Amino acid sequence: MSNAAVNDRLEGLRKLFPGHRLVADAASRAAFESDGLTAFSAKPLGVVIPETTDEVIAAVRWCHDNDVPFVARGSGTSLSGGSLPVADGIVIALNRLNRILNLDPDARTAVVEPGVINIKVSQAAAPHGLYFAPDPSSQTVCTIGGNVAFNSGGAHCLKYGMTSNHVIGIKAVTADGEVVTMGGPSVETIGPDYTGLFCGSEGLFGVALEITLRLLPQPEQFHTVLVGYDSLRAAGDAVSAVIDSGLLPGAMEIMDATSIEAAEAAVQCNYPHDATAVLIVELEGPSERLAFERDQLEQVIAATGPIVRVVAKDDAERLRIWKGRKSVFSAVGRLSPDFLVQDGVVPRKRLGEALVRIEEIGKRSGIRVANVFHAGDGNLHPLIMFDGNQPGQLHRAEEVAAELSRMCIEMGGSITGEHGVGMEKRDFLPQMFDEPTVDMFDRLRRAFDPKLVANPGKMFPGTEAPALSLTGLHPLEKAGVIHRE
Amino acid sequence: MSNAAVNDRLEGLRKLFPGHRLVADAASRAAFESDGLTAFSAKPLGVVIPETTDEVIAAVRWCHDNDVPFVARGSGTSLSGGSLPVADGIVIALNRLNRILNLDPDARTAVVEPGVINIKVSQAAAPHGLYFAPDPSSQTVCTIGGNVAFNSGGAHCLKYGMTSNHVIGIKAVTADGEVVTMGGPSVETIGPDYTGLFCGSEGLFGVALEITLRLLPQPEQFHTVLVGYDSLRAAGDAVSAVIDSGLLPGAMEIMDATSIEAAEAAVQCNYPHDATAVLIVELEGPSERLAFERDQLEQVIAATGPIVRVVAKDDAERLRIWKGRKSVFSAVGRLSPDFLVQDGVVPRKRLGEALVRIEEIGKRSGIRVANVFHAGDGNLHPLIMFDGNQPGQLHRAEEVAAELSRMCIEMGGSITGEHGVGMEKRDFLPQMFDEPTVDMFDRLRRAFDPKLVANPGKMFPGTEAPALSLTGLHPLEKAGVIHRE
């Protein structure tokens, strides 16, 4: 579209967002053309930067009234292309809506705007001994609005659940411009769980304006153990043994040899060099309770045939163990010029089998795959490594990703554990759900968005996808701010 | 409607449900004309008794195609009139769909039909050391389908949450006859929480055909304490003290003097006679953990000014304590010929204030109100006592109930904690939610039910309510099978 045509189209919107608050020049728009899934890009018509919720409402209503598609976006860390702009649509950038409106230590709740960074909530709650549990690896940069849209998880969602388990109320503007209130300060809701419906709706229902979060008391103490095994399968079996013992760790993570190698090279985390796989188990709670849970864990682990065990003696050692795990996604960048982060779920009992199949798929394609995963809940994150400068490699990597998704479906799992469907996995939706079910999803979506202006082209198959292109690392990743997960 | 007219209307349905499986004579239909909220009644056109899920689907499709309203019903224990028939509509009685289709101890899941009685799930899971956590007081008779429809709670929902926290998948026929599948065996869902949307939809979206439940390991040990106080407010403050200490009991229940008197007369539970209020606190978990949690609780309670403390020494004493609590609803029947069970929520910190106001409201109306409540989550169950044979008393009791609902809204709580909106509270929905929000609820409902044939007249205000009538106790209550909660 020519600059004149763009300006013509945006005339009304410019009255609502004067000056620099509506960005429409080609160079600035280019900064928004991708998100964390950099293989896709699309040029928006313009980017609006509201400073109040009323301005968000005005922007959504303008889009609805003028049949212009829009995407609301926080930090753009989506790894499924969920915050990819719609070509010739509007991006509503929510970064300035970053106020914590209320924090009630007695009620253990916080009311926040959608552009608040995840970690800021825990920082604000810390003086009261509270924190916000969902901890995506990008938590130092991703926003609560994005966490809500994609129902984000993290290493600790084994014990604490996903974002939807920690959101008790949402005030939102629906895609057709109505301002609605779901849930509220009480955990007991009336009728259906509308809040849970909005969480994970990937921006297709509307834009959250105010989000009421549940805060938890900070664990009194942690007990973090790093266990080395001589096979991935042994590590996977250990996970089942821990769960079967009745223990519920805060987190259980597995890394394979390639991931260990990458982490070691990047952050010198001092993991055992002779291990083919490591398992990190973290218990947390009051110190008296930990005293006996620790002993119980020790017995369970001893029976799983570990080749080495390291217990974090203090907070510094605990953080070193986690540093290795959390660095993997960026660290793999040292082993390979490019990589895709996959996200899928298999039943926990079939983890070992899944890992063997992933290895086979990689070998067959001549593509190297590193594995890290939230083992407790069977959530895999294969890292598919390739060189985008070699013709055909990106497409080959995408093929491996697709094959992994099909494997997850076939094994009775899911095509996404925490990254969402977005642009990347939309064609798999009809493989996971039958036609009447997908049709019902679509009918519910149209109840919020009859004109299909809110983030169209995501989650549901249909319109043509933008061509795959390799735009390289996300700017925030290059700066080391984001660690993909 | 005349018998001939009824038969004419039902002709097509009779082909699907021959003989006694379509009940349409006046006497048999009368047995279905009320549910647990006996103040309302309505005569259905007929009652179908499917034996397979295919027959449920056929019944729903027939109703949809012929614009005949229907209500699916399990044991009819709803206390909000949620399973009241629609006049001249069809009742789909699900009691024969009572199969546990699959119980997987490794995955800790059970797949059940909607007519399975709640307690039967725990009984089937017991040999594997597992149980189903939601425990409404009617659990020996109410069905899982009803628990799903009303997102039922129970004494232990403080720790374990409502039914929706324990349902991970639902196969359902929507009101317009489509068979859809929400959620599944994995806790990690894709996109919005459609399962949570269906839970609590009070029969307005469709009928659940197969429900996948999460099972939990049975607690190794219990520690149950009964504490007597000289004021309700002291008992209420003790609840806050326990929560603030970081302990998370399985249950925390309060009973006032009238409830204690009723329970004592009914089941000789041997509660302290000089207490104005009792608080029951139950801890549960592994024995080592309980050992120190018990000490912590002891210290907290000692600081709340109790006048008496009783610790259950064995299982028999524990059951005796619970027997008193669980008998209250039926026991109050000894103090008063009739009573309404109210259900509302106030913020936990305002419990004491709410109790004072309930007392005032009762006094002003000349109506006696007994109080029992799930104190940990601020869920009140005032029992409004009256004599239906005295002219005007039923209406006066309904007025008190309405005033209590208004009080809950005004205090920042909710008009229902676990009984649902149903027929009883539908006029309060617009007092809790603004017009665009209620409109959005309605739009979502129409996505499932464009013709409004599924349980119309419930949850949303609108059509005329059946006249209040006093049909007396529910037949199951008379038999002592149901204890209302």
mmCIF file with all atom_site columns, C-alpha atoms in Angstrom, chain B residues 113-277:
data_model
loop_
_atom_site.group_PDB
_atom_site.id
_atom_site.type_symbol
_atom_site.label_atom_id
_atom_site.label_alt_id
_atom_site.label_comp_id
_atom_site.label_asym_id
_atom_site.label_entity_id
_atom_site.label_seq_id
_atom_site.pdbx_PDB_ins_code
_atom_site.Cartn_x
_atom_site.Cartn_y
_atom_site.Cartn_z
_atom_site.occupancy
_atom_site.B_iso_or_equiv
_atom_site.pdbx_formal_charge
_atom_site.auth_seq_id
_atom_site.auth_comp_id
_atom_site.auth_asym_id
_atom_site.auth_atom_id
_atom_site.pdbx_PDB_model_num
ATOM 1   C CA . GLU B 1 113 ? -21.174 -41.069 32.221 1.00 0.00 ? 113 GLU B CA 1
ATOM 2   C CA . PRO B 1 114 ? -23.188 -38.124 33.556 1.00 0.00 ? 114 PRO B CA 1
ATOM 3   C CA . GLY B 1 115 ? -25.567 -40.204 35.703 1.00 0.00 ? 115 GLY B CA 1
ATOM 4   C CA . VAL B 1 116 ? -22.798 -41.677 37.873 1.00 0.00 ? 116 VAL B CA 1
ATOM 5   C CA . ILE B 1 117 ? -23.350 -40.821 41.565 1.00 0.00 ? 117 ILE B CA 1
ATOM 6   C CA . ASN B 1 118 ? -20.532 -38.666 42.954 1.00 0.00 ? 118 ASN B CA 1
ATOM 7   C CA . ILE B 1 119 ? -19.531 -41.045 45.772 1.00 0.00 ? 119 ILE B CA 1
ATOM 8   C CA . LYS B 1 120 ? -19.352 -44.021 43.372 1.00 0.00 ? 120 LYS B CA 1
ATOM 9   C CA . VAL B 1 121 ? -16.294 -42.504 41.712 1.00 0.00 ? 121 VAL B CA 1
ATOM 10  C CA . SER B 1 122 ? -14.382 -42.385 44.990 1.00 0.00 ? 122 SER B CA 1
ATOM 11  C CA . GLN B 1 123 ? -15.565 -45.895 45.837 1.00 0.00 ? 123 GLN B CA 1
ATOM 12  C CA . ALA B 1 124 ? -14.291 -47.231 42.522 1.00 0.00 ? 124 ALA B CA 1
ATOM 13  C CA . ALA B 1 125 ? -10.988 -45.366 42.940 1.00 0.00 ? 125 ALA B CA 1
ATOM 14  C CA . ALA B 1 126 ? -10.427 -46.398 46.575 1.00 0.00 ? 126 ALA B CA 1
ATOM 15  C CA . PRO B 1 127 ? -8.693  -49.742 45.849 1.00 0.00 ? 127 PRO B CA 1
ATOM 16  C CA . HIS B 1 128 ? -6.030  -47.712 44.006 1.00 0.00 ? 128 HIS B CA 1
ATOM 17  C CA . GLY B 1 129 ? -5.585  -45.259 46.901 1.00 0.00 ? 129 GLY B CA 1
ATOM 18  C CA . LEU B 1 130 ? -7.308  -42.512 44.903 1.00 0.00 ? 130 LEU B CA 1
ATOM 19  C CA . TYR B 1 131 ? -10.469 -40.449 45.270 1.00 0.00 ? 131 TYR B CA 1
ATOM 20  C CA . PHE B 1 132 ? -12.535 -37.732 43.597 1.00 0.00 ? 132 PHE B CA 1
ATOM 21  C CA . ALA B 1 133 ? -12.151 -34.547 45.635 1.00 0.00 ? 133 ALA B CA 1
ATOM 22  C CA . PRO B 1 134 ? -15.366 -32.508 45.169 1.00 0.00 ? 134 PRO B CA 1
ATOM 23  C CA . ASP B 1 135 ? -17.650 -33.481 48.041 1.00 0.00 ? 135 ASP B CA 1
ATOM 24  C CA . PRO B 1 136 ? -21.027 -31.755 48.029 1.00 0.00 ? 136 PRO B CA 1
ATOM 25  C CA . SER B 1 137 ? -23.061 -32.792 51.081 1.00 0.00 ? 137 SER B CA 1
ATOM 26  C CA . SER B 1 138 ? -25.439 -34.568 48.714 1.00 0.00 ? 138 SER B CA 1
ATOM 27  C CA . GLN B 1 139 ? -22.569 -36.656 47.350 1.00 0.00 ? 139 GLN B CA 1
ATOM 28  C CA . THR B 1 140 ? -24.229 -39.972 48.179 1.00 0.00 ? 140 THR B CA 1
ATOM 29  C CA . VAL B 1 141 ? -27.031 -39.160 45.770 1.00 0.00 ? 141 VAL B CA 1
ATOM 30  C CA . CYS B 1 142 ? -26.074 -36.315 43.391 1.00 0.00 ? 142 CYS B CA 1
ATOM 31  C CA . THR B 1 143 ? -24.612 -37.101 39.974 1.00 0.00 ? 143 THR B CA 1
ATOM 32  C CA . ILE B 1 144 ? -21.394 -36.056 38.259 1.00 0.00 ? 144 ILE B CA 1
ATOM 33  C CA . GLY B 1 145 ? -23.455 -34.550 35.416 1.00 0.00 ? 145 GLY B CA 1
ATOM 34  C CA . GLY B 1 146 ? -25.158 -32.276 37.936 1.00 0.00 ? 146 GLY B CA 1
ATOM 35  C CA . ASN B 1 147 ? -21.833 -31.467 39.602 1.00 0.00 ? 147 ASN B CA 1
ATOM 36  C CA . VAL B 1 148 ? -20.517 -30.386 36.198 1.00 0.00 ? 148 VAL B CA 1
ATOM 37  C CA . ALA B 1 149 ? -23.627 -28.357 35.353 1.00 0.00 ? 149 ALA B CA 1
ATOM 38  C CA . PHE B 1 150 ? -23.467 -26.415 38.629 1.00 0.00 ? 150 PHE B CA 1
ATOM 39  C CA . ASN B 1 151 ? -19.712 -26.540 39.212 1.00 0.00 ? 151 ASN B CA 1
ATOM 40  C CA . SER B 1 152 ? -20.432 -28.000 42.630 1.00 0.00 ? 152 SER B CA 1
ATOM 41  C CA . GLY B 1 153 ? -18.244 -27.459 45.664 1.00 0.00 ? 153 GLY B CA 1
ATOM 42  C CA . GLY B 1 154 ? -18.271 -28.966 49.122 1.00 0.00 ? 154 GLY B CA 1
ATOM 43  C CA . ALA B 1 155 ? -16.574 -28.715 52.488 1.00 0.00 ? 155 ALA B CA 1
ATOM 44  C CA . HIS B 1 156 ? -13.173 -29.439 50.978 1.00 0.00 ? 156 HIS B CA 1
ATOM 45  C CA . CYS B 1 157 ? -13.246 -26.954 48.111 1.00 0.00 ? 157 CYS B CA 1
ATOM 46  C CA . LEU B 1 158 ? -11.207 -24.540 50.233 1.00 0.00 ? 158 LEU B CA 1
ATOM 47  C CA . LYS B 1 159 ? -8.161  -26.658 49.502 1.00 0.00 ? 159 LYS B CA 1
ATOM 48  C CA . TYR B 1 160 ? -9.148  -28.515 46.361 1.00 0.00 ? 160 TYR B CA 1
ATOM 49  C CA . GLY B 1 161 ? -11.343 -26.106 44.419 1.00 0.00 ? 161 GLY B CA 1
ATOM 50  C CA . MET B 1 162 ? -14.646 -26.713 42.688 1.00 0.00 ? 162 MET B CA 1
ATOM 51  C CA . THR B 1 163 ? -15.726 -29.427 40.257 1.00 0.00 ? 163 THR B CA 1
ATOM 52  C CA . SER B 1 164 ? -14.196 -27.508 37.327 1.00 0.00 ? 164 SER B CA 1
ATOM 53  C CA . ASN B 1 165 ? -10.776 -27.956 38.934 1.00 0.00 ? 165 ASN B CA 1
ATOM 54  C CA . HIS B 1 166 ? -11.239 -31.721 38.675 1.00 0.00 ? 166 HIS B CA 1
ATOM 55  C CA . VAL B 1 167 ? -12.791 -32.082 35.231 1.00 0.00 ? 167 VAL B CA 1
ATOM 56  C CA . ILE B 1 168 ? -10.248 -32.232 32.441 1.00 0.00 ? 168 ILE B CA 1
ATOM 57  C CA . GLY B 1 169 ? -12.401 -33.313 29.535 1.00 0.00 ? 169 GLY B CA 1
ATOM 58  C CA . ILE B 1 170 ? -16.024 -33.317 28.461 1.00 0.00 ? 170 ILE B CA 1
ATOM 59  C CA . LYS B 1 171 ? -17.712 -34.901 25.479 1.00 0.00 ? 171 LYS B CA 1
ATOM 60  C CA . ALA B 1 172 ? -21.069 -33.207 25.124 1.00 0.00 ? 172 ALA B CA 1
ATOM 61  C CA . VAL B 1 173 ? -23.986 -32.767 22.801 1.00 0.00 ? 173 VAL B CA 1
ATOM 62  C CA . THR B 1 174 ? -24.601 -29.065 22.373 1.00 0.00 ? 174 THR B CA 1
ATOM 63  C CA . ALA B 1 175 ? -28.145 -27.743 22.550 1.00 0.00 ? 175 ALA B CA 1
ATOM 64  C CA . ASP B 1 176 ? -28.270 -27.661 18.758 1.00 0.00 ? 176 ASP B CA 1
ATOM 65  C CA . GLY B 1 177 ? -27.330 -31.307 18.470 1.00 0.00 ? 177 GLY B CA 1
ATOM 66  C CA . GLU B 1 178 ? -23.613 -31.224 17.656 1.00 0.00 ? 178 GLU B CA 1
ATOM 67  C CA . VAL B 1 179 ? -21.334 -33.665 19.456 1.00 0.00 ? 179 VAL B CA 1
ATOM 68  C CA . VAL B 1 180 ? -18.197 -31.857 20.608 1.00 0.00 ? 180 VAL B CA 1
ATOM 69  C CA . THR B 1 181 ? -15.136 -32.734 22.670 1.00 0.00 ? 181 THR B CA 1
ATOM 70  C CA . MET B 1 182 ? -13.583 -30.285 25.096 1.00 0.00 ? 182 MET B CA 1
ATOM 71  C CA . GLY B 1 183 ? -10.268 -30.844 26.849 1.00 0.00 ? 183 GLY B CA 1
ATOM 72  C CA . GLY B 1 184 ? -8.956  -34.383 27.139 1.00 0.00 ? 184 GLY B CA 1
ATOM 73  C CA . PRO B 1 185 ? -6.573  -36.574 29.050 1.00 0.00 ? 185 PRO B CA 1
ATOM 74  C CA . SER B 1 186 ? -3.850  -33.886 29.251 1.00 0.00 ? 186 SER B CA 1
ATOM 75  C CA . VAL B 1 187 ? -4.137  -31.089 31.795 1.00 0.00 ? 187 VAL B CA 1
ATOM 76  C CA . GLU B 1 188 ? -2.488  -28.751 29.309 1.00 0.00 ? 188 GLU B CA 1
ATOM 77  C CA . THR B 1 189 ? -5.288  -27.604 27.053 1.00 0.00 ? 189 THR B CA 1
ATOM 78  C CA . ILE B 1 190 ? -5.171  -25.817 23.758 1.00 0.00 ? 190 ILE B CA 1
ATOM 79  C CA . GLY B 1 191 ? -6.485  -22.304 23.648 1.00 0.00 ? 191 GLY B CA 1
ATOM 80  C CA . PRO B 1 192 ? -9.350  -21.254 25.875 1.00 0.00 ? 192 PRO B CA 1
ATOM 81  C CA . ASP B 1 193 ? -10.546 -23.469 28.711 1.00 0.00 ? 193 ASP B CA 1
ATOM 82  C CA . TYR B 1 194 ? -13.683 -24.801 27.028 1.00 0.00 ? 194 TYR B CA 1
ATOM 83  C CA . THR B 1 195 ? -14.091 -27.439 29.725 1.00 0.00 ? 195 THR B CA 1
ATOM 84  C CA . GLY B 1 196 ? -14.208 -24.709 32.375 1.00 0.00 ? 196 GLY B CA 1
ATOM 85  C CA . LEU B 1 197 ? -16.748 -22.887 30.246 1.00 0.00 ? 197 LEU B CA 1
ATOM 86  C CA . PHE B 1 198 ? -19.023 -25.916 30.188 1.00 0.00 ? 198 PHE B CA 1
ATOM 87  C CA . CYS B 1 199 ? -18.707 -26.505 33.947 1.00 0.00 ? 199 CYS B CA 1
ATOM 88  C CA . GLY B 1 200 ? -21.235 -24.249 35.647 1.00 0.00 ? 200 GLY B CA 1
ATOM 89  C CA . SER B 1 201 ? -23.240 -23.638 32.489 1.00 0.00 ? 201 SER B CA 1
ATOM 90  C CA . GLU B 1 202 ? -26.296 -25.001 34.338 1.00 0.00 ? 202 GLU B CA 1
ATOM 91  C CA . GLY B 1 203 ? -27.588 -27.057 31.450 1.00 0.00 ? 203 GLY B CA 1
ATOM 92  C CA . LEU B 1 204 ? -27.876 -24.088 29.100 1.00 0.00 ? 204 LEU B CA 1
ATOM 93  C CA . PHE B 1 205 ? -25.163 -25.158 26.659 1.00 0.00 ? 205 PHE B CA 1
ATOM 94  C CA . GLY B 1 206 ? -26.021 -28.818 26.212 1.00 0.00 ? 206 GLY B CA 1
ATOM 95  C CA . VAL B 1 207 ? -25.691 -32.203 27.882 1.00 0.00 ? 207 VAL B CA 1
ATOM 96  C CA . ALA B 1 208 ? -22.419 -33.826 28.981 1.00 0.00 ? 208 ALA B CA 1
ATOM 97  C CA . LEU B 1 209 ? -22.125 -37.374 27.653 1.00 0.00 ? 209 LEU B CA 1
ATOM 98  C CA . GLU B 1 210 ? -18.717 -38.443 28.960 1.00 0.00 ? 210 GLU B CA 1
ATOM 99  C CA . ILE B 1 211 ? -16.733 -36.646 31.622 1.00 0.00 ? 211 ILE B CA 1
ATOM 100 C CA . THR B 1 212 ? -13.025 -37.163 32.293 1.00 0.00 ? 212 THR B CA 1
ATOM 101 C CA . LEU B 1 213 ? -12.255 -36.621 35.978 1.00 0.00 ? 213 LEU B CA 1
ATOM 102 C CA . ARG B 1 214 ? -8.961  -36.086 37.720 1.00 0.00 ? 214 ARG B CA 1
ATOM 103 C CA . LEU B 1 215 ? -8.416  -38.345 40.748 1.00 0.00 ? 215 LEU B CA 1
ATOM 104 C CA . LEU B 1 216 ? -6.226  -37.470 43.726 1.00 0.00 ? 216 LEU B CA 1
ATOM 105 C CA . PRO B 1 217 ? -4.242  -39.708 46.085 1.00 0.00 ? 217 PRO B CA 1
ATOM 106 C CA . GLN B 1 218 ? -6.167  -40.262 49.312 1.00 0.00 ? 218 GLN B CA 1
ATOM 107 C CA . PRO B 1 219 ? -4.738  -38.259 52.203 1.00 0.00 ? 219 PRO B CA 1
ATOM 108 C CA . GLU B 1 220 ? -2.589  -40.486 54.378 1.00 0.00 ? 220 GLU B CA 1
ATOM 109 C CA . GLN B 1 221 ? -3.927  -39.027 57.609 1.00 0.00 ? 221 GLN B CA 1
ATOM 110 C CA . PHE B 1 222 ? -6.390  -36.472 58.977 1.00 0.00 ? 222 PHE B CA 1
ATOM 111 C CA . HIS B 1 223 ? -6.165  -34.156 61.950 1.00 0.00 ? 223 HIS B CA 1
ATOM 112 C CA . THR B 1 224 ? -9.594  -32.823 62.862 1.00 0.00 ? 224 THR B CA 1
ATOM 113 C CA . VAL B 1 225 ? -10.191 -30.217 65.539 1.00 0.00 ? 225 VAL B CA 1
ATOM 114 C CA . LEU B 1 226 ? -13.457 -28.835 66.890 1.00 0.00 ? 226 LEU B CA 1
ATOM 115 C CA . VAL B 1 227 ? -13.077 -25.439 68.584 1.00 0.00 ? 227 VAL B CA 1
ATOM 116 C CA . GLY B 1 228 ? -15.808 -23.695 70.586 1.00 0.00 ? 228 GLY B CA 1
ATOM 117 C CA . TYR B 1 229 ? -16.071 -19.893 70.828 1.00 0.00 ? 229 TYR B CA 1
ATOM 118 C CA . ASP B 1 230 ? -18.303 -17.542 72.771 1.00 0.00 ? 230 ASP B CA 1
ATOM 119 C CA . SER B 1 231 ? -19.084 -15.464 69.701 1.00 0.00 ? 231 SER B CA 1
ATOM 120 C CA . LEU B 1 232 ? -19.466 -15.997 65.962 1.00 0.00 ? 232 LEU B CA 1
ATOM 121 C CA . ARG B 1 233 ? -17.115 -13.124 65.343 1.00 0.00 ? 233 ARG B CA 1
ATOM 122 C CA . ALA B 1 234 ? -14.339 -14.839 67.327 1.00 0.00 ? 234 ALA B CA 1
ATOM 123 C CA . ALA B 1 235 ? -14.809 -17.972 65.219 1.00 0.00 ? 235 ALA B CA 1
ATOM 124 C CA . GLY B 1 236 ? -14.692 -15.857 62.042 1.00 0.00 ? 236 GLY B CA 1
ATOM 125 C CA . ASP B 1 237 ? -11.492 -14.141 63.183 1.00 0.00 ? 237 ASP B CA 1
ATOM 126 C CA . ALA B 1 238 ? -9.929  -17.524 63.923 1.00 0.00 ? 238 ALA B CA 1
ATOM 127 C CA . VAL B 1 239 ? -10.464 -18.506 60.277 1.00 0.00 ? 239 VAL B CA 1
ATOM 128 C CA . SER B 1 240 ? -8.463  -15.487 59.127 1.00 0.00 ? 240 SER B CA 1
ATOM 129 C CA . ALA B 1 241 ? -5.751  -16.288 61.675 1.00 0.00 ? 241 ALA B CA 1
ATOM 130 C CA . VAL B 1 242 ? -5.392  -19.842 60.352 1.00 0.00 ? 242 VAL B CA 1
ATOM 131 C CA . ILE B 1 243 ? -5.214  -18.702 56.707 1.00 0.00 ? 243 ILE B CA 1
ATOM 132 C CA . ASP B 1 244 ? -2.758  -15.933 57.549 1.00 0.00 ? 244 ASP B CA 1
ATOM 133 C CA . SER B 1 245 ? -0.480  -18.471 59.247 1.00 0.00 ? 245 SER B CA 1
ATOM 134 C CA . GLY B 1 246 ? 0.112   -20.107 55.868 1.00 0.00 ? 246 GLY B CA 1
ATOM 135 C CA . LEU B 1 247 ? -1.696  -23.332 56.756 1.00 0.00 ? 247 LEU B CA 1
ATOM 136 C CA . LEU B 1 248 ? -4.094  -24.633 54.118 1.00 0.00 ? 248 LEU B CA 1
ATOM 137 C CA . PRO B 1 249 ? -6.586  -26.917 55.861 1.00 0.00 ? 249 PRO B CA 1
ATOM 138 C CA . GLY B 1 250 ? -8.659  -29.323 53.806 1.00 0.00 ? 250 GLY B CA 1
ATOM 139 C CA . ALA B 1 251 ? -11.777 -27.786 55.352 1.00 0.00 ? 251 ALA B CA 1
ATOM 140 C CA . MET B 1 252 ? -12.779 -25.000 57.744 1.00 0.00 ? 252 MET B CA 1
ATOM 141 C CA . GLU B 1 253 ? -16.441 -24.923 58.738 1.00 0.00 ? 253 GLU B CA 1
ATOM 142 C CA . ILE B 1 254 ? -18.357 -22.725 61.173 1.00 0.00 ? 254 ILE B CA 1
ATOM 143 C CA . MET B 1 255 ? -21.744 -23.463 62.778 1.00 0.00 ? 255 MET B CA 1
ATOM 144 C CA . ASP B 1 256 ? -23.712 -21.012 64.924 1.00 0.00 ? 256 ASP B CA 1
ATOM 145 C CA . ALA B 1 257 ? -25.677 -21.735 68.113 1.00 0.00 ? 257 ALA B CA 1
ATOM 146 C CA . THR B 1 258 ? -28.906 -22.607 66.318 1.00 0.00 ? 258 THR B CA 1
ATOM 147 C CA . SER B 1 259 ? -27.118 -25.037 64.002 1.00 0.00 ? 259 SER B CA 1
ATOM 148 C CA . ILE B 1 260 ? -25.330 -26.617 66.967 1.00 0.00 ? 260 ILE B CA 1
ATOM 149 C CA . GLU B 1 261 ? -28.638 -27.034 68.778 1.00 0.00 ? 261 GLU B CA 1
ATOM 150 C CA . ALA B 1 262 ? -30.246 -28.622 65.724 1.00 0.00 ? 262 ALA B CA 1
ATOM 151 C CA . ALA B 1 263 ? -27.347 -30.991 65.067 1.00 0.00 ? 263 ALA B CA 1
ATOM 152 C CA . GLU B 1 264 ? -27.181 -32.002 68.716 1.00 0.00 ? 264 GLU B CA 1
ATOM 153 C CA . ALA B 1 265 ? -30.896 -32.810 68.820 1.00 0.00 ? 265 ALA B CA 1
ATOM 154 C CA . ALA B 1 266 ? -30.715 -34.784 65.573 1.00 0.00 ? 266 ALA B CA 1
ATOM 155 C CA . VAL B 1 267 ? -27.529 -36.834 65.810 1.00 0.00 ? 267 VAL B CA 1
ATOM 156 C CA . GLN B 1 268 ? -26.148 -36.386 69.345 1.00 0.00 ? 268 GLN B CA 1
ATOM 157 C CA . CYS B 1 269 ? -22.795 -35.273 68.045 1.00 0.00 ? 269 CYS B CA 1
ATOM 158 C CA . ASN B 1 270 ? -21.722 -34.168 71.510 1.00 0.00 ? 270 ASN B CA 1
ATOM 159 C CA . TYR B 1 271 ? -20.609 -30.675 70.533 1.00 0.00 ? 271 TYR B CA 1
ATOM 160 C CA . PRO B 1 272 ? -19.675 -28.302 73.401 1.00 0.00 ? 272 PRO B CA 1
ATOM 161 C CA . HIS B 1 273 ? -22.973 -27.039 74.860 1.00 0.00 ? 273 HIS B CA 1
ATOM 162 C CA . ASP B 1 274 ? -21.685 -23.701 76.091 1.00 0.00 ? 274 ASP B CA 1
ATOM 163 C CA . ALA B 1 275 ? -20.279 -22.600 72.719 1.00 0.00 ? 275 ALA B CA 1
ATOM 164 C CA . THR B 1 276 ? -22.039 -19.871 70.740 1.00 0.00 ? 276 THR B CA 1
ATOM 165 C CA . ALA B 1 277 ? -20.141 -20.981 67.654 1.00 0.00 ? 277 ALA B CA 1
#
